[in-house]
mmCIF file of C-alpha atoms in Angstrom:
data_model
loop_
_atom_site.group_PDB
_atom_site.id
_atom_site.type_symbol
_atom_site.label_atom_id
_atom_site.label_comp_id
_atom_site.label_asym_id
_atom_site.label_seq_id
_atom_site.Cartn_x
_atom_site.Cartn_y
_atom_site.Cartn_z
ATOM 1 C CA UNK A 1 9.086 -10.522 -39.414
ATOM 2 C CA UNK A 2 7.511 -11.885 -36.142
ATOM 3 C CA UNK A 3 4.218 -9.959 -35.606
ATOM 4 C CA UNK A 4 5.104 -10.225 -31.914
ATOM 5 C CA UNK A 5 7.472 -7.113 -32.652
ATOM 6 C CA UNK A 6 7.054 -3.370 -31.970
ATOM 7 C CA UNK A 7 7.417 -0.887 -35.136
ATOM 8 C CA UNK A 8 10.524 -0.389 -33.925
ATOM 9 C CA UNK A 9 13.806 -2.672 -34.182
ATOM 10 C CA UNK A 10 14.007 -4.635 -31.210
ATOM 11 C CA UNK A 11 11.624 -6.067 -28.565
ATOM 12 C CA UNK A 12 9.304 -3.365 -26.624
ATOM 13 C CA UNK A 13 11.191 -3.028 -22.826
ATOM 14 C CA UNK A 14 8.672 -3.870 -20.363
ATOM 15 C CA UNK A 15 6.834 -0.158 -18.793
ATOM 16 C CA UNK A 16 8.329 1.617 -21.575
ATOM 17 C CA UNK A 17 5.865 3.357 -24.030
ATOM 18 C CA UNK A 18 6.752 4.512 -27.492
ATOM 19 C CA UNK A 19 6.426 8.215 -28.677
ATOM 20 C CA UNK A 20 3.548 9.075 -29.149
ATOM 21 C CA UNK A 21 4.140 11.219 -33.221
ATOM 22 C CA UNK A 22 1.382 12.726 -35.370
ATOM 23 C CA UNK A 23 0.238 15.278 -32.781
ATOM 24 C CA UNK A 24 -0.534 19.094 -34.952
ATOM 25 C CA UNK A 25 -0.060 22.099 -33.462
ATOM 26 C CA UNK A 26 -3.788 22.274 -32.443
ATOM 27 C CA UNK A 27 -3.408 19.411 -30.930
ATOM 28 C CA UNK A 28 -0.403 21.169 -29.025
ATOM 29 C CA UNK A 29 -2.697 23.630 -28.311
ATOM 30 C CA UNK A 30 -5.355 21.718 -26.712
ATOM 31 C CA UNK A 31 -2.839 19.906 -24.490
ATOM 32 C CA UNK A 32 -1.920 23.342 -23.245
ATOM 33 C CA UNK A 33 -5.434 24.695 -22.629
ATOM 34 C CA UNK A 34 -6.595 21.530 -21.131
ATOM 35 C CA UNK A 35 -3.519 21.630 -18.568
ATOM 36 C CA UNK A 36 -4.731 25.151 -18.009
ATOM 37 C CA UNK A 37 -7.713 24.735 -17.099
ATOM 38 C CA UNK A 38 -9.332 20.860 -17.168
ATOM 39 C CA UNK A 39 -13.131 21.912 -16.958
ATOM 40 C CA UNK A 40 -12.554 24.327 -20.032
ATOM 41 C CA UNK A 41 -15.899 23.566 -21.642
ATOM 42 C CA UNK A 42 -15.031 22.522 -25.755
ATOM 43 C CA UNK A 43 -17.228 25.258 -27.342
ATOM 44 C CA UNK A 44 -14.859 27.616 -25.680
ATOM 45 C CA UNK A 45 -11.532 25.392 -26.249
ATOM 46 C CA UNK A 46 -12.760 25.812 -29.753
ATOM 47 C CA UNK A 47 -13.125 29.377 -29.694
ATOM 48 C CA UNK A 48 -9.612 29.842 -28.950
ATOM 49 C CA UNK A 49 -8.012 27.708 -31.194
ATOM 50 C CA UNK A 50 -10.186 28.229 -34.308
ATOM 51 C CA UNK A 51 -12.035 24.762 -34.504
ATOM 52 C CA UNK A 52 -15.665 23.973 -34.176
ATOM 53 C CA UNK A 53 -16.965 22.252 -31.438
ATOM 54 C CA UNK A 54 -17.546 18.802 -32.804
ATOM 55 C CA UNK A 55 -13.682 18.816 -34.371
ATOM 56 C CA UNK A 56 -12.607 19.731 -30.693
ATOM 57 C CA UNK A 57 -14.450 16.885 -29.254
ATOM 58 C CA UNK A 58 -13.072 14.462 -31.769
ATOM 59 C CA UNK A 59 -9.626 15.644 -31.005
ATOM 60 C CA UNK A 60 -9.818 15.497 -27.330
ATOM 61 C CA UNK A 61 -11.525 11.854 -27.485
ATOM 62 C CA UNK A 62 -8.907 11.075 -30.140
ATOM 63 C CA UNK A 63 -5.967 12.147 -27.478
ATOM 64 C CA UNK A 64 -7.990 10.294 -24.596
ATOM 65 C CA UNK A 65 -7.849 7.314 -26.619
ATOM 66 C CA UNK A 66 -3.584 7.154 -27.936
ATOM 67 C CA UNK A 67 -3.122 7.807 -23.888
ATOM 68 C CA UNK A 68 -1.669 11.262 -24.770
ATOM 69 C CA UNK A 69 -4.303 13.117 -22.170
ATOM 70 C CA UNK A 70 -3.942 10.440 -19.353
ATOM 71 C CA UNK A 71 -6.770 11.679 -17.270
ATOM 72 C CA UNK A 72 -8.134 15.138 -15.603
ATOM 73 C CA UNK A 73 -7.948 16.160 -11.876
ATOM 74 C CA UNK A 74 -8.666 18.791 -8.864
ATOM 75 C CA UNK A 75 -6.155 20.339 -7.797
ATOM 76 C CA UNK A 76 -6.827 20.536 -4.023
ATOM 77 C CA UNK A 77 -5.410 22.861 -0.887
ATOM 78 C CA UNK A 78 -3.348 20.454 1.510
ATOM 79 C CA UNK A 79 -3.705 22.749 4.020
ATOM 80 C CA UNK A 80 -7.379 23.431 3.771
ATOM 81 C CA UNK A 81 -7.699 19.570 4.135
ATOM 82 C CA UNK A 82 -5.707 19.116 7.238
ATOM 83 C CA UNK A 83 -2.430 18.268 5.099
ATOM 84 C CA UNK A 84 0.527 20.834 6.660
ATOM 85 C CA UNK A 85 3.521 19.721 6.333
ATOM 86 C CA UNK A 86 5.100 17.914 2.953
ATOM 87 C CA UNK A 87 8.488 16.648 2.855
ATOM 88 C CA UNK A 88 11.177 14.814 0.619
ATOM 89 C CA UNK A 89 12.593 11.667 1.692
ATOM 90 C CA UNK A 90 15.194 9.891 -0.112
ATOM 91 C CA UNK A 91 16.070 6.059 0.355
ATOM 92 C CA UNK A 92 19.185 4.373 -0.314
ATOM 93 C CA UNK A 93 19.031 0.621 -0.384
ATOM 94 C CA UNK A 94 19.848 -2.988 -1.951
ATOM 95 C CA UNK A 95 18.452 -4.444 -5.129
ATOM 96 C CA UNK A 96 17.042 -7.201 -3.182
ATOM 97 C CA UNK A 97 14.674 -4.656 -1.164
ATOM 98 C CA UNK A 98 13.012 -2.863 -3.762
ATOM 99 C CA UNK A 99 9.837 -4.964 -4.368
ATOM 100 C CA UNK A 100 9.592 -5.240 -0.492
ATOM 101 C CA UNK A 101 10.361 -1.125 -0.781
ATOM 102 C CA UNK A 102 7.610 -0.255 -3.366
ATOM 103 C CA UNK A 103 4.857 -2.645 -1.217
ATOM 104 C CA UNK A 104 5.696 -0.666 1.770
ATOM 105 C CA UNK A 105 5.461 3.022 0.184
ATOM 106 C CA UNK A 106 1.696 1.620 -0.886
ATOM 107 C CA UNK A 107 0.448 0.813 2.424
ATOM 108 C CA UNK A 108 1.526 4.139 3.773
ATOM 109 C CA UNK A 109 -1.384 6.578 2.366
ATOM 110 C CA UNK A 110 0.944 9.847 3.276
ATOM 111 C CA UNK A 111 3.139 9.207 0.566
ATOM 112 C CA UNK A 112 1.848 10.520 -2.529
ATOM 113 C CA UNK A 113 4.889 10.230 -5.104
ATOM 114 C CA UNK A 114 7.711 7.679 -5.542
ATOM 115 C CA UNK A 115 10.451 8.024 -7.793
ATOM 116 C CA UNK A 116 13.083 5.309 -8.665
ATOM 117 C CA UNK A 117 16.060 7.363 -9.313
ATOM 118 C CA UNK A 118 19.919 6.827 -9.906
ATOM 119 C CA UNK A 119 22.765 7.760 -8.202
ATOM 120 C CA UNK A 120 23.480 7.769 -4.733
ATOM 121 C CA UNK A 121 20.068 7.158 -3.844
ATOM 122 C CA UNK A 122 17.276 4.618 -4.653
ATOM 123 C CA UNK A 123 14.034 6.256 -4.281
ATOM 124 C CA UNK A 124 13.030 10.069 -3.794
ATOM 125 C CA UNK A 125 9.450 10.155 -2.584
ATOM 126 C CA UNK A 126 6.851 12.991 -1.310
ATOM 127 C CA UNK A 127 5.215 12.918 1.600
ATOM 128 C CA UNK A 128 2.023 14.959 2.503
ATOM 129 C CA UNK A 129 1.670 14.894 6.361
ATOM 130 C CA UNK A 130 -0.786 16.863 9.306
ATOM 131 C CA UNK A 131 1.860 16.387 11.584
ATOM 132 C CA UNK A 132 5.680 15.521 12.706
ATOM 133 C CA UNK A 133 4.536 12.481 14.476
ATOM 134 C CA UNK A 134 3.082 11.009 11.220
ATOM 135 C CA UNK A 135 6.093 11.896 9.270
ATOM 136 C CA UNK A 136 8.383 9.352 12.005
ATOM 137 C CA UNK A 137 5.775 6.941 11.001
ATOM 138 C CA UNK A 138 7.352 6.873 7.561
ATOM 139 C CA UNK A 139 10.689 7.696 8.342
ATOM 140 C CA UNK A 140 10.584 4.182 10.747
ATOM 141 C CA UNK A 141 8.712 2.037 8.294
ATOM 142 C CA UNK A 142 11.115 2.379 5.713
ATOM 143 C CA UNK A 143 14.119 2.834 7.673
ATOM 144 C CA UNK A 144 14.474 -0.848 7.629
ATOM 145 C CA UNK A 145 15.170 -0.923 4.010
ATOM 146 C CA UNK A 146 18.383 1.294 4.598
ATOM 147 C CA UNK A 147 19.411 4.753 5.047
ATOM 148 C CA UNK A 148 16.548 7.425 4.615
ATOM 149 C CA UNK A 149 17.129 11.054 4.115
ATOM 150 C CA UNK A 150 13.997 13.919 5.517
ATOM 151 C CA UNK A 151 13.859 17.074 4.450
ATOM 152 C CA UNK A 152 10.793 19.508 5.101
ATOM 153 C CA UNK A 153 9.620 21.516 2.394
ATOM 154 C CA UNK A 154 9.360 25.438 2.665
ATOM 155 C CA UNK A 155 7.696 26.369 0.035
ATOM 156 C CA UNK A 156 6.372 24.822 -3.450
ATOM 157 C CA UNK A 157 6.029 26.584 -6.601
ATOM 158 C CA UNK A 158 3.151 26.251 -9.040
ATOM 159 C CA UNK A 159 3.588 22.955 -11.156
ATOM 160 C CA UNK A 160 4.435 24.330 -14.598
ATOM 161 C CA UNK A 161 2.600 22.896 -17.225
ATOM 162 C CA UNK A 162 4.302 20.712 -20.330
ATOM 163 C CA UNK A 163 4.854 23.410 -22.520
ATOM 164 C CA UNK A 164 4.667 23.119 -26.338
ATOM 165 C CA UNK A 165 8.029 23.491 -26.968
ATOM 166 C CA UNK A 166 9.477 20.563 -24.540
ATOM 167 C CA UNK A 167 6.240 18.240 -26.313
ATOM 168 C CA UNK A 168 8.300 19.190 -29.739
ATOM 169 C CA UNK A 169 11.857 18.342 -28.602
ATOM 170 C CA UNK A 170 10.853 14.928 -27.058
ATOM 171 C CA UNK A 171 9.590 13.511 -30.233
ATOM 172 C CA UNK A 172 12.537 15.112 -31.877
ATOM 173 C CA UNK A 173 11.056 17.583 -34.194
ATOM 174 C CA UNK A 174 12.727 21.171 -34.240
#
């Protein structure tokens, strides 16, 4: 068999990763404390789920290293920062302008999300904006690609964490 080959039948499609498999439930459990709280210092993450220190810190680096815990963060107040108003836009365009698409979205710092999605539209992307006049900055710089959709958003709920359970079903266990 060519070594060139994925574990799997079939050559590996280009951005997609393969399941990650042999996670335990502590190591479940650490993915849920960790999304929790980030800074939870590993004597304590031990505490709670019955492991010493050192066997926490092993698993963590372990997790680190398969790409499983992709990186730690601060979750920060928009509006304490000047940020007030965030809204959705979608995009509907051609094939030929999505390269051209994605290279505008990065030069325009106020969008903080981009989605490639089917259907109707092309791209759904966030936007995190101090004011309405920044927000027609967008709205005109990628109007060009096609038709672009605004809306404002109220309200946002808490980001729920990956729960256990929807870890389990992905890799197909029960």
């Amino acid at each position: 068999m060519d070594s060139k080959r994925t574990e799997s039948r079939g050559a590996r499609l280009p951005g997609v990763r393969p399941a990650v498999v042999g996670l335990d439930d502590r190591d479940f459990a650490i993915l849920e404390a960790l999304q929790e709280d980030g800074r939870l210092p590993l004597s304590e993450l031990g505490r709670r789920i019955g492991l010493s220190q050192p066997a926490v810190s092993e698993r963590v680096k372990r997790l680190e290293e398969r790409g499983v815990i992709a990186g730690y963060g601060a979750r920060i107040d928009l509006a304490a920062v000047g940020l007030r108003m965030t809204a959705i836009i979608r995009l509907k365009t051609t094939h030929e302008h999505i390269r051209p698409c994605l290279n505008a979205f990065e030069a325009l710092p106020y969008i903080v999300e981009v989605h490639r999605v089917t259907g109707n539209d092309c791209f759904v992307l966030k936007a995190i904006v101090p004011a309405p006049e920044h927000l027609a900055i967008i709205v005109d710089a990628i109007g060009r690609f096609g038709e672009v959709t605004t809306s404002l958003v109220l309200r946002s709920e808490p980001e729920r964490p990956i729960s256990r359970e929807l870890m389990i079903a992905a890799r197909g266990r029960d």
